[in-house]
mmCIF file of C-alpha atoms in Angstrom:
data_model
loop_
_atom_site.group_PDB
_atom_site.id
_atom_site.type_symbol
_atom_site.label_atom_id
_atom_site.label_comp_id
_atom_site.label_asym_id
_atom_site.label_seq_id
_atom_site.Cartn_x
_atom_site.Cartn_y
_atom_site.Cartn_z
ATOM 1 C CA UNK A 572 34.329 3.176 -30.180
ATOM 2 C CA UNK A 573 30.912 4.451 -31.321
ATOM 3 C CA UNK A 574 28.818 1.891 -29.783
ATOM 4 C CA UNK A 575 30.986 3.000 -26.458
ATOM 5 C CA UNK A 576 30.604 6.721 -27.510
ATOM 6 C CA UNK A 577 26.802 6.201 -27.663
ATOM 7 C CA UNK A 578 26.458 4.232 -24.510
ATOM 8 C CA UNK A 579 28.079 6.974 -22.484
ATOM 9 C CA UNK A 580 25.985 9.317 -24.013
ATOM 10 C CA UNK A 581 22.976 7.872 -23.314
ATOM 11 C CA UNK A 582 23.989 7.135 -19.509
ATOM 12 C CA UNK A 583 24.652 10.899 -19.309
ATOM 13 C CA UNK A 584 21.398 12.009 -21.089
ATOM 14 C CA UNK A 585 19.365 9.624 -18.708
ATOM 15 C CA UNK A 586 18.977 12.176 -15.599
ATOM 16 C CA UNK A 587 18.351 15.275 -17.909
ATOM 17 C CA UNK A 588 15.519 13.003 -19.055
ATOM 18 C CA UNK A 589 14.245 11.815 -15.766
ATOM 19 C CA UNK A 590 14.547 15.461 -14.985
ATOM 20 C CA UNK A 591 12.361 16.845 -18.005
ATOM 21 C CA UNK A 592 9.845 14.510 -17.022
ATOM 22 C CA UNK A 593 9.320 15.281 -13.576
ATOM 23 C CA UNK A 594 10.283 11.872 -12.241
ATOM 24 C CA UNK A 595 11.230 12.667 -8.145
ATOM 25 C CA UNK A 596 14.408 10.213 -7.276
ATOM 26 C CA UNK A 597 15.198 8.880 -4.135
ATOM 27 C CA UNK A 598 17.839 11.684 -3.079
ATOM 28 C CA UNK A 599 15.279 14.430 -3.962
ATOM 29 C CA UNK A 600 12.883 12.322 -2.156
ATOM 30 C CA UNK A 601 14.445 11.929 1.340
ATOM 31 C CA UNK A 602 15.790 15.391 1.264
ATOM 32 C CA UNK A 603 12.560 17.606 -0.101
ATOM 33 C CA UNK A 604 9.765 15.863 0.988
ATOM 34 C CA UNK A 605 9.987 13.022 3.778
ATOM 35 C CA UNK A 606 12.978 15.343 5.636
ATOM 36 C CA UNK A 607 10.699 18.302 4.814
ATOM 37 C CA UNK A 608 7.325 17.322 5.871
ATOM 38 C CA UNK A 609 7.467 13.700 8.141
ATOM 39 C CA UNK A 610 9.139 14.188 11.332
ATOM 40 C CA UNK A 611 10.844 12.078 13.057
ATOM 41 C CA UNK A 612 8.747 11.826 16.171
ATOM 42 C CA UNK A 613 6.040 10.484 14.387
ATOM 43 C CA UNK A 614 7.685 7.707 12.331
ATOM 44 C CA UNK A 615 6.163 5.051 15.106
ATOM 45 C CA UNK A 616 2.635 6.036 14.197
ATOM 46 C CA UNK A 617 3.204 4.369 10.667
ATOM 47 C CA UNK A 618 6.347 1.947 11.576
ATOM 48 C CA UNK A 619 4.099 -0.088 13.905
ATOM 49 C CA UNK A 620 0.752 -1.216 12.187
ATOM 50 C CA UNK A 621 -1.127 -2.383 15.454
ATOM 51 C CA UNK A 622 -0.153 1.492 16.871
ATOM 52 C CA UNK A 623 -1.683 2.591 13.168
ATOM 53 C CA UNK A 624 -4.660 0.653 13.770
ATOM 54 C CA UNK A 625 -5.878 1.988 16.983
ATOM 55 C CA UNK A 626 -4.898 5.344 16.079
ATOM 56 C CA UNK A 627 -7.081 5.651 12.931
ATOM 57 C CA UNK A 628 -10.159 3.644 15.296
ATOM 58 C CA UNK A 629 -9.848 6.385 17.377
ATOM 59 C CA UNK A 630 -10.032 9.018 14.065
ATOM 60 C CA UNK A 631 -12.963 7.330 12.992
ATOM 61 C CA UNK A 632 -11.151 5.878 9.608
ATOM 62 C CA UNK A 633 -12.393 2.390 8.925
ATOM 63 C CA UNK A 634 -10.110 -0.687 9.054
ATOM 64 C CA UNK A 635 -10.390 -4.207 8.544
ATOM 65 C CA UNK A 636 -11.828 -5.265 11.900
ATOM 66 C CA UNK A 637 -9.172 -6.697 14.799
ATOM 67 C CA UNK A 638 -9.407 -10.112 15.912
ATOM 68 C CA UNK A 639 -6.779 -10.314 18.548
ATOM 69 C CA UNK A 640 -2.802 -9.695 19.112
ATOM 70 C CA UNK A 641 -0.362 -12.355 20.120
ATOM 71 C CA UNK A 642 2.174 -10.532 22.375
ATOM 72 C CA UNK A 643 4.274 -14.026 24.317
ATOM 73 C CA UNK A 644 4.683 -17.528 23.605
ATOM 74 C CA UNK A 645 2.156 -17.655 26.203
ATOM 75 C CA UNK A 646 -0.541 -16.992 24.216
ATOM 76 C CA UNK A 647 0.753 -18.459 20.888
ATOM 77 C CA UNK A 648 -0.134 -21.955 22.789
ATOM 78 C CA UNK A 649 -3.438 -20.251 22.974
ATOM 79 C CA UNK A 650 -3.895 -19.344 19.374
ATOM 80 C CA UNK A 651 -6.369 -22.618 18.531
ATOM 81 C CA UNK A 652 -8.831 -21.339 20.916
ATOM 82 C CA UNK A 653 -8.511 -18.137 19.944
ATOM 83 C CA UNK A 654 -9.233 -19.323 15.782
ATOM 84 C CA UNK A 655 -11.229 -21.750 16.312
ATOM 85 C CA UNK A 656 -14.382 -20.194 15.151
ATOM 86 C CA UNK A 657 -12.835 -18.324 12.588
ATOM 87 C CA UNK A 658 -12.308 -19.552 9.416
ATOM 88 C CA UNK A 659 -10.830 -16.757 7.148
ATOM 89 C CA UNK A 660 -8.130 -14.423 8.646
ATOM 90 C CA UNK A 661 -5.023 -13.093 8.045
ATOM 91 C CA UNK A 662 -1.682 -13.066 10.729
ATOM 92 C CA UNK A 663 0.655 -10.285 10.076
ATOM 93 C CA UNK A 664 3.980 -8.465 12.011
ATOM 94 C CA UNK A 665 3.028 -4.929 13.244
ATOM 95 C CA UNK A 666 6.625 -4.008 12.429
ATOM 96 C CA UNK A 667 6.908 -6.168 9.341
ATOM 97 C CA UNK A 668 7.503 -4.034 6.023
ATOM 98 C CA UNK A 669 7.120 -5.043 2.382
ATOM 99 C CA UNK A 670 4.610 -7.754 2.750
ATOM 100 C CA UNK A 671 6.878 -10.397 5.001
ATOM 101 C CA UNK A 672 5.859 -12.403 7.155
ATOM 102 C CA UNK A 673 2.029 -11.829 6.017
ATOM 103 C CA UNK A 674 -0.407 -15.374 5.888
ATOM 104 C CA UNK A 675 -3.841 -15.232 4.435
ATOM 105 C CA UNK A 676 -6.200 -18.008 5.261
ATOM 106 C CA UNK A 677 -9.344 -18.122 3.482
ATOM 107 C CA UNK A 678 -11.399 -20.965 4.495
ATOM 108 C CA UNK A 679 -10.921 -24.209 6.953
ATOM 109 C CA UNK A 680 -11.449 -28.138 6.023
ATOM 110 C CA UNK A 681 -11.426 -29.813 9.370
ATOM 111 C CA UNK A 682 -8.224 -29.818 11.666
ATOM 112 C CA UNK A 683 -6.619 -27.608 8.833
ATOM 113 C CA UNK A 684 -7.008 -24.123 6.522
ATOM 114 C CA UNK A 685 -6.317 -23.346 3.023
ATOM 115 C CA UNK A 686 -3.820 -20.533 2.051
ATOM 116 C CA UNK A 687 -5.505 -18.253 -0.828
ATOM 117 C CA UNK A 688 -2.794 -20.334 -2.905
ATOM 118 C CA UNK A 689 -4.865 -23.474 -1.512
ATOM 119 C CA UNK A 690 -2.012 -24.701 0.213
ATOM 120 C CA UNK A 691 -3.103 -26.409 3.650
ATOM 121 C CA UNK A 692 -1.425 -24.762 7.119
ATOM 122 C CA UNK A 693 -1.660 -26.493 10.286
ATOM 123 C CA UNK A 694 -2.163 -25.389 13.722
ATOM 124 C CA UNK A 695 1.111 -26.261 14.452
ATOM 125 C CA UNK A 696 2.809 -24.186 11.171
ATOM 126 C CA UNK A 697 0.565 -20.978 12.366
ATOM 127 C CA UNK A 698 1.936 -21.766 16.125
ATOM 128 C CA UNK A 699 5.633 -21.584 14.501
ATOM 129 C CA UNK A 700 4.761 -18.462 12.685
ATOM 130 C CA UNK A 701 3.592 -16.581 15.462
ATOM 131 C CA UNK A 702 6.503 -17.539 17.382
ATOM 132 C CA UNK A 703 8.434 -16.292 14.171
ATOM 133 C CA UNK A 704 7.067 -12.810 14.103
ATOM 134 C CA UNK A 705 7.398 -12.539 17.959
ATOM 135 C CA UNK A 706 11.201 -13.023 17.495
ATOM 136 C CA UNK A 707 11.351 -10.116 15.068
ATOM 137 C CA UNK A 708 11.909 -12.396 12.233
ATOM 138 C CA UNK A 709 10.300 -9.895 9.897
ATOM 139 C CA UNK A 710 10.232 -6.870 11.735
ATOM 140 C CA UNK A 711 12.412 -3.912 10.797
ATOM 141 C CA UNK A 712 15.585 -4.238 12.007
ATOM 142 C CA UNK A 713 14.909 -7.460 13.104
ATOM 143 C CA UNK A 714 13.268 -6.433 17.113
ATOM 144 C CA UNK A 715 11.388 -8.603 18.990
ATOM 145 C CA UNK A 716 7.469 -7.283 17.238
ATOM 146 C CA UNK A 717 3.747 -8.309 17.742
ATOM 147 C CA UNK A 718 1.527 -10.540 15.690
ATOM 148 C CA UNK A 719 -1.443 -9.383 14.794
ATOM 149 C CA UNK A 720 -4.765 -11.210 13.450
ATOM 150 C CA UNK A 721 -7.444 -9.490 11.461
ATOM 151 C CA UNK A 722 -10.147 -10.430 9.758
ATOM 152 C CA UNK A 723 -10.001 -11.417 5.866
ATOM 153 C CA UNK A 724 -10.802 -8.907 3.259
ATOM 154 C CA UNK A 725 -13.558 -9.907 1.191
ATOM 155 C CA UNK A 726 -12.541 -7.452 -1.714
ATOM 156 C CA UNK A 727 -15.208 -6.149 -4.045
ATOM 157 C CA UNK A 728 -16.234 -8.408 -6.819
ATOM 158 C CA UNK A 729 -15.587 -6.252 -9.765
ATOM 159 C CA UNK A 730 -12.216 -6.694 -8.523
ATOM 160 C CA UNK A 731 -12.271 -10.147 -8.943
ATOM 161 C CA UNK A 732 -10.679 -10.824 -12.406
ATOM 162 C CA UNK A 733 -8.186 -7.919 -12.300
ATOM 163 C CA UNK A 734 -5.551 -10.412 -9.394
ATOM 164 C CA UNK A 735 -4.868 -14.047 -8.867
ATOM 165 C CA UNK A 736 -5.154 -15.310 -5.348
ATOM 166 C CA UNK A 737 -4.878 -12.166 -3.690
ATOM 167 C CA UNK A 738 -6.435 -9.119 -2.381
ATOM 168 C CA UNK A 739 -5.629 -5.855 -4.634
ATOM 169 C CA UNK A 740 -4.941 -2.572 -2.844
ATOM 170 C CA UNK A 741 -4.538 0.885 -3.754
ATOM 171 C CA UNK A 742 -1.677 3.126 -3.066
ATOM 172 C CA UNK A 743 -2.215 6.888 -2.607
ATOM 173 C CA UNK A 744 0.504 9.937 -1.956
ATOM 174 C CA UNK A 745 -0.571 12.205 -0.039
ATOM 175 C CA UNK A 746 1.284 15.541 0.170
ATOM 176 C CA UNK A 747 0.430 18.097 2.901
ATOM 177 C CA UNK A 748 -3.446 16.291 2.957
ATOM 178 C CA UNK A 749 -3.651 16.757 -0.642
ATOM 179 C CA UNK A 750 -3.716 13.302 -3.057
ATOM 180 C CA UNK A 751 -1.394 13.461 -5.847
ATOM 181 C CA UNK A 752 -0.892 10.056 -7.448
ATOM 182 C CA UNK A 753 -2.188 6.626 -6.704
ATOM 183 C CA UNK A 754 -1.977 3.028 -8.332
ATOM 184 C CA UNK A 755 -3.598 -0.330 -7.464
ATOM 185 C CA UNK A 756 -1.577 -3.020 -7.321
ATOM 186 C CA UNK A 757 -1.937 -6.423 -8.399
ATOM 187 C CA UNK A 758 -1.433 -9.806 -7.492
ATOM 188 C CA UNK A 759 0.194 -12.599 -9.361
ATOM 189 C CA UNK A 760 1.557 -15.719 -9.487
ATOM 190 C CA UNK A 761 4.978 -14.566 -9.626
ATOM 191 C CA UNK A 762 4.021 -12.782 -6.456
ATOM 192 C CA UNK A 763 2.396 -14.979 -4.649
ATOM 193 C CA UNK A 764 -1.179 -13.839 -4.339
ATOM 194 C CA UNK A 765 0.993 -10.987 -3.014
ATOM 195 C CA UNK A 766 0.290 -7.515 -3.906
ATOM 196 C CA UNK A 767 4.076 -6.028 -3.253
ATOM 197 C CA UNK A 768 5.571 -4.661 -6.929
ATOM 198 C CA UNK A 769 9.412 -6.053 -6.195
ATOM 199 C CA UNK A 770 7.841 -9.605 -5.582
ATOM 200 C CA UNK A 771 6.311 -9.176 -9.082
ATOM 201 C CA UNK A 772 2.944 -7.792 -8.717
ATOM 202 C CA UNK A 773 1.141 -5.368 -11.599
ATOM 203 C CA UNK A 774 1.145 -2.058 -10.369
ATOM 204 C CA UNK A 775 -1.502 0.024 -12.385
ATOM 205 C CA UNK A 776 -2.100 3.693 -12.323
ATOM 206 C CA UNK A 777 -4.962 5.463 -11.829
ATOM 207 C CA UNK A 778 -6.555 8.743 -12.793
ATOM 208 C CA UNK A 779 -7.004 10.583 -9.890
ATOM 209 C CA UNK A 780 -10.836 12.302 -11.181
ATOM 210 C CA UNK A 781 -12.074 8.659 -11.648
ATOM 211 C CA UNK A 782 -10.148 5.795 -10.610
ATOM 212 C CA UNK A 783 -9.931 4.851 -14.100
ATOM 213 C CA UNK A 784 -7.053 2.326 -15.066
ATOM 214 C CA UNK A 785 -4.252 4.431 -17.014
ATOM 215 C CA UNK A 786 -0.798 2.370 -17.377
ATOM 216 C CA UNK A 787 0.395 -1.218 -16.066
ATOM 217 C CA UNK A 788 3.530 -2.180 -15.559
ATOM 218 C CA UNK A 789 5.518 -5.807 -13.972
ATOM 219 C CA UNK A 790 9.072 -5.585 -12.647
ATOM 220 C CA UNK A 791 9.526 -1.954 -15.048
ATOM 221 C CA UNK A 792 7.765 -3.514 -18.255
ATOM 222 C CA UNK A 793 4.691 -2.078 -19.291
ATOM 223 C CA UNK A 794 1.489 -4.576 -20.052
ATOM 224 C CA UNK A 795 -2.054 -3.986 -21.295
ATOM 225 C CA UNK A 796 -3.226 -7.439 -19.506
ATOM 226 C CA UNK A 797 -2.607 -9.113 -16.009
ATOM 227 C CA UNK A 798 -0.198 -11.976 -16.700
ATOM 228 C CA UNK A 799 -2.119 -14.912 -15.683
ATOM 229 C CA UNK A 800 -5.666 -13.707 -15.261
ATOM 230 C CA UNK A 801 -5.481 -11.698 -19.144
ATOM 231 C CA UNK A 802 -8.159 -9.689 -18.532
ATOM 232 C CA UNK A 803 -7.339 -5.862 -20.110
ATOM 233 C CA UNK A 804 -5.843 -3.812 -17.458
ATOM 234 C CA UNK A 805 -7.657 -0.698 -19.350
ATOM 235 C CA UNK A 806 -11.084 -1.745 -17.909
ATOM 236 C CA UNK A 807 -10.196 -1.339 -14.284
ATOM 237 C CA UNK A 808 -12.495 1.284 -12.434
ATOM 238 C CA UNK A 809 -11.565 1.135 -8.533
ATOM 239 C CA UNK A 810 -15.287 1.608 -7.096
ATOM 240 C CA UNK A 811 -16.126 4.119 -4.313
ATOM 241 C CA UNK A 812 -13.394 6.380 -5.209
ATOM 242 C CA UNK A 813 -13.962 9.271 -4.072
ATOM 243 C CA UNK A 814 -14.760 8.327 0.005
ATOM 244 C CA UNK A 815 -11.449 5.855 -0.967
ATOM 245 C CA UNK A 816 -9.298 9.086 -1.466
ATOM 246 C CA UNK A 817 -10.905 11.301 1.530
ATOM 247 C CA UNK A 818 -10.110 8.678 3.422
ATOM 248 C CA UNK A 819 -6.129 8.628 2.246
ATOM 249 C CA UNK A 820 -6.221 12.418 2.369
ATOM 250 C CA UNK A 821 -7.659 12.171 6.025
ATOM 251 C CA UNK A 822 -4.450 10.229 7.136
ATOM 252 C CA UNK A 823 -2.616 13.278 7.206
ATOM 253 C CA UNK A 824 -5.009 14.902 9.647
ATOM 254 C CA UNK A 825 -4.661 11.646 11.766
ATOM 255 C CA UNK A 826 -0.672 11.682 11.506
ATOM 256 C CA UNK A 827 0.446 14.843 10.691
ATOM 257 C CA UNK A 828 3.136 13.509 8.145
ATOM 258 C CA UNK A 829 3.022 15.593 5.441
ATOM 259 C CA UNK A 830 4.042 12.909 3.057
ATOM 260 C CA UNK A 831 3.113 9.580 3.330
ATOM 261 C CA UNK A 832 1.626 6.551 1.286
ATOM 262 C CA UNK A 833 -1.524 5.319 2.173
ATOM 263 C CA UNK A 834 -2.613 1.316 1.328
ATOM 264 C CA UNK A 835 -6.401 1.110 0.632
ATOM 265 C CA UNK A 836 -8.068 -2.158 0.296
ATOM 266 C CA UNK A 837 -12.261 -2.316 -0.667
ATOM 267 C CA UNK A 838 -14.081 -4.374 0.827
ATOM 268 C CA UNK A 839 -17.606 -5.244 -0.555
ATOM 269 C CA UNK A 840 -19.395 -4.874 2.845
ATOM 270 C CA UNK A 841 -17.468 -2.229 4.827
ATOM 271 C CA UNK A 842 -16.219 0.196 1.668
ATOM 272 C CA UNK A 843 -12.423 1.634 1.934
ATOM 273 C CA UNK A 844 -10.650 0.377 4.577
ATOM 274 C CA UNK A 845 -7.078 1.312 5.822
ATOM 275 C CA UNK A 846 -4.785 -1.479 5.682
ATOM 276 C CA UNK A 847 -1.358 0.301 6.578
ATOM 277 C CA UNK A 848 0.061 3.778 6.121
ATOM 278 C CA UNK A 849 4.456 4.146 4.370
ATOM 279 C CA UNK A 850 6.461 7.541 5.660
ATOM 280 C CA UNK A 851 8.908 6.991 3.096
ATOM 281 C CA UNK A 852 6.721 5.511 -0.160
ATOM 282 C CA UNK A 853 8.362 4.156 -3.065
ATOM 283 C CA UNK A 854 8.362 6.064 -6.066
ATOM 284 C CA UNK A 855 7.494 2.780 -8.757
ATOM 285 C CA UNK A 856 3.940 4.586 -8.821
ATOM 286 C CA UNK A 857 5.551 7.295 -11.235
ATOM 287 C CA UNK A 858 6.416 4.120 -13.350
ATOM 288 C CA UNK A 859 2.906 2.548 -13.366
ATOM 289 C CA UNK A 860 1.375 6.177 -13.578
ATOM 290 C CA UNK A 861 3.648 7.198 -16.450
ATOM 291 C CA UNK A 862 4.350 10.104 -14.995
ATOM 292 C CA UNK A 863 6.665 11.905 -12.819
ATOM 293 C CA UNK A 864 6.037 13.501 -9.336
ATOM 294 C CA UNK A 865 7.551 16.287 -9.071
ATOM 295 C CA UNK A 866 5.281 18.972 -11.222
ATOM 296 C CA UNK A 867 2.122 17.611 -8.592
ATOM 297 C CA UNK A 868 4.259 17.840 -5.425
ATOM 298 C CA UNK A 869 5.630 21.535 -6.536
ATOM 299 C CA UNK A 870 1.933 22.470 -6.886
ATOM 300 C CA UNK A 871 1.484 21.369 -3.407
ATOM 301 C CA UNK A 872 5.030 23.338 -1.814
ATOM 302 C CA UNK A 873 3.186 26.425 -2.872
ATOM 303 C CA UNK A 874 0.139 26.231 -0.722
ATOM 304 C CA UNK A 875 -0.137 28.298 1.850
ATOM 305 C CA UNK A 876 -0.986 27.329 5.948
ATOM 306 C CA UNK A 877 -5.133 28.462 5.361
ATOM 307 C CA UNK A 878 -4.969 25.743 2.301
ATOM 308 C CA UNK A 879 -4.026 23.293 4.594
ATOM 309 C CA UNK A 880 -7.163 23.623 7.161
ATOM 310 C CA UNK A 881 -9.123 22.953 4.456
ATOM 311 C CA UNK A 882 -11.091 19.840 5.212
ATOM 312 C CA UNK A 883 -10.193 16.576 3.664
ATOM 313 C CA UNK A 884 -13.372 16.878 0.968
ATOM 314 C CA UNK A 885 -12.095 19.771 -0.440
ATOM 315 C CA UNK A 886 -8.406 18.704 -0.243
ATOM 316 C CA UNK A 887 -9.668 15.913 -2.328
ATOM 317 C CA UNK A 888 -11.714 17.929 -5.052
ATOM 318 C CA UNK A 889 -9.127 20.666 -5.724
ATOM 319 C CA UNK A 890 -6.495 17.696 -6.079
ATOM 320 C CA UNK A 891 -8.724 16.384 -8.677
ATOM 321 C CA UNK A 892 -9.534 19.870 -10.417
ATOM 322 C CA UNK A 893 -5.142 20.503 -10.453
ATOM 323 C CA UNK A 894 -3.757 16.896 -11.485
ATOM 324 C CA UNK A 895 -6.621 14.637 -13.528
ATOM 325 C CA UNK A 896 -5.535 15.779 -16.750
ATOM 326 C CA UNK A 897 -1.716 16.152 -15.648
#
């Protein structure tokens, strides 16, 4: 009875904790902040990546450079001539969500490429996953959707160490323009060279004045080294951090959702590029951060309509100056 007693108790004392500490569930979530601040209207902006891509061209945010769409089985019988100079690139859904249906090639050996797991894919395997993604096989809700081919991130080298066969990218949430938390995230091999936390990626978080590495955590347990490469998560610095956060906060300027995730990848020639922007972002970065929402996001329901025309620069520097020692 008092192992039951104290079980119950501590299932009822859960939420006042979550509570205490700030942490923003999903209810609270949906109802304060994406109902609040995203509407509607402007969910295909985000839902479709290739839509995403052209809009933020035409913002002048960078992102890794276009190769070409697929749009009919037409021109998947078309896609050799339309690779075959190209050795590293990476074939994605624009509707596709949580890192499905995404291939990264990295180099070619003859009639075939290598995977950045080094497994070798065929022309006839990429042919079948085009035709894959045009069937809506991994877009939301299953529609017919759009393949898209982009160029491979080559990711900054001091990078390198910190993920295993896979490109690490940085999460931001942006509320009303303003950052409030962000996180890298991590490949592994229990991910796949994939950098999606519920496929068992590190997600690490980061101090918003420096990009400094502050907690790591894998599916909810907390580390102080990445699994398989063991290097010590605490010497992670995310370079060019500050034009990497103007660059999330100018997504809501390009947008207008007030709350939204932005995905950052660096790469070592072109800087911060956008890779995809979330209208309803998870909340596992309180987890890796070690921290709750809320207290930043409440800061943020205060400000008033002239705080919001403040350019993206300032945005950025007045987040820092409210929530790098929160």
């Amino acid at each position: 009875m008092g192992h039951l007693w104290q079980s119950l108790s501590q299932q009822l004392l859960l939420p006042l904790r979550l509570q205490q500490a700030g942490v923003l569930g999903m209810n609270a979530r949906n109802r304060l902040y994406i109902g609040r601040y995203n509407p509607r209207k402007l969910y295909p902006l985000v839902d479709n990546k290739l839509k995403t891509k052209r809009l933020a061209e035409r913002a002048g945010i960078a992102v890794p450079e276009l190769i070409g769409t697929i749009q009919s089985q037409h021109e998947v019988e078309a896609l050799g001539q339309q690779l075959s100079d190209i050795p590293a690139f990476v074939i994605k859904p624009a509707k596709g969500s949580g890192g499905k249906g995404i291939v990264v090639v990295q180099s070619r050996e003859g009639d075939y490429w290598l995977r950045a797991n080094g497994s070798p894919v065929t022309l006839s395997d990429l042919k079948r996953h085009a035709s894959n993604i045009l069937a809506g096989l991994y877009s939301l809700g299953g529609t017919p959707d759009i393949a898209i081919i982009e160029r491979c991130i080559e990711f900054d080298e001091s990078l390198a160490h910190f993920s295993y066969e896979g490109v690490p990218d940085v999460r931001v949430i942006v509320c009303r323009g303003y950052p409030v938390m962000a996180m890298t995230r991590l490949a592994t091999r229990a991910s796949d060279g994939k950098a999606n936390l519920h496929q068992g990626a590190v997600g690490v978080g980061l101090s918003l004045a420096n990009g400094q590495a502050l907690h790591g955590v894998q599916d909810g347990i907390r580390l102080t080294q990445h699994p398989d490469t063991e290097v010590t998560l605490s010497e992670l610095v995310i370079p060019q951090w500050q034009p990497l956060l103007v660059l999330a906060a100018r997504c809501y300027d390009m947008t207008g959702l007030g709350y939204l995730g932005a995905d950052i990848v660096i790469d070592r020639q072109h800087g911060p590029l956008l890779l995809e922007l979330n209208a309803r972002p998870g909340l596992a970065i309180q987890l890796a951060n070690g921290a709750g929402l809320l207290p930043r996001l409440r800061v943020i329901d205060r400000l008033s309509p002239a705080d919001l025309r403040r350019s993206a620069e300032v945005r950025v520097m007045l987040s820092q100056q409210w929530f790098a020692g929160v």
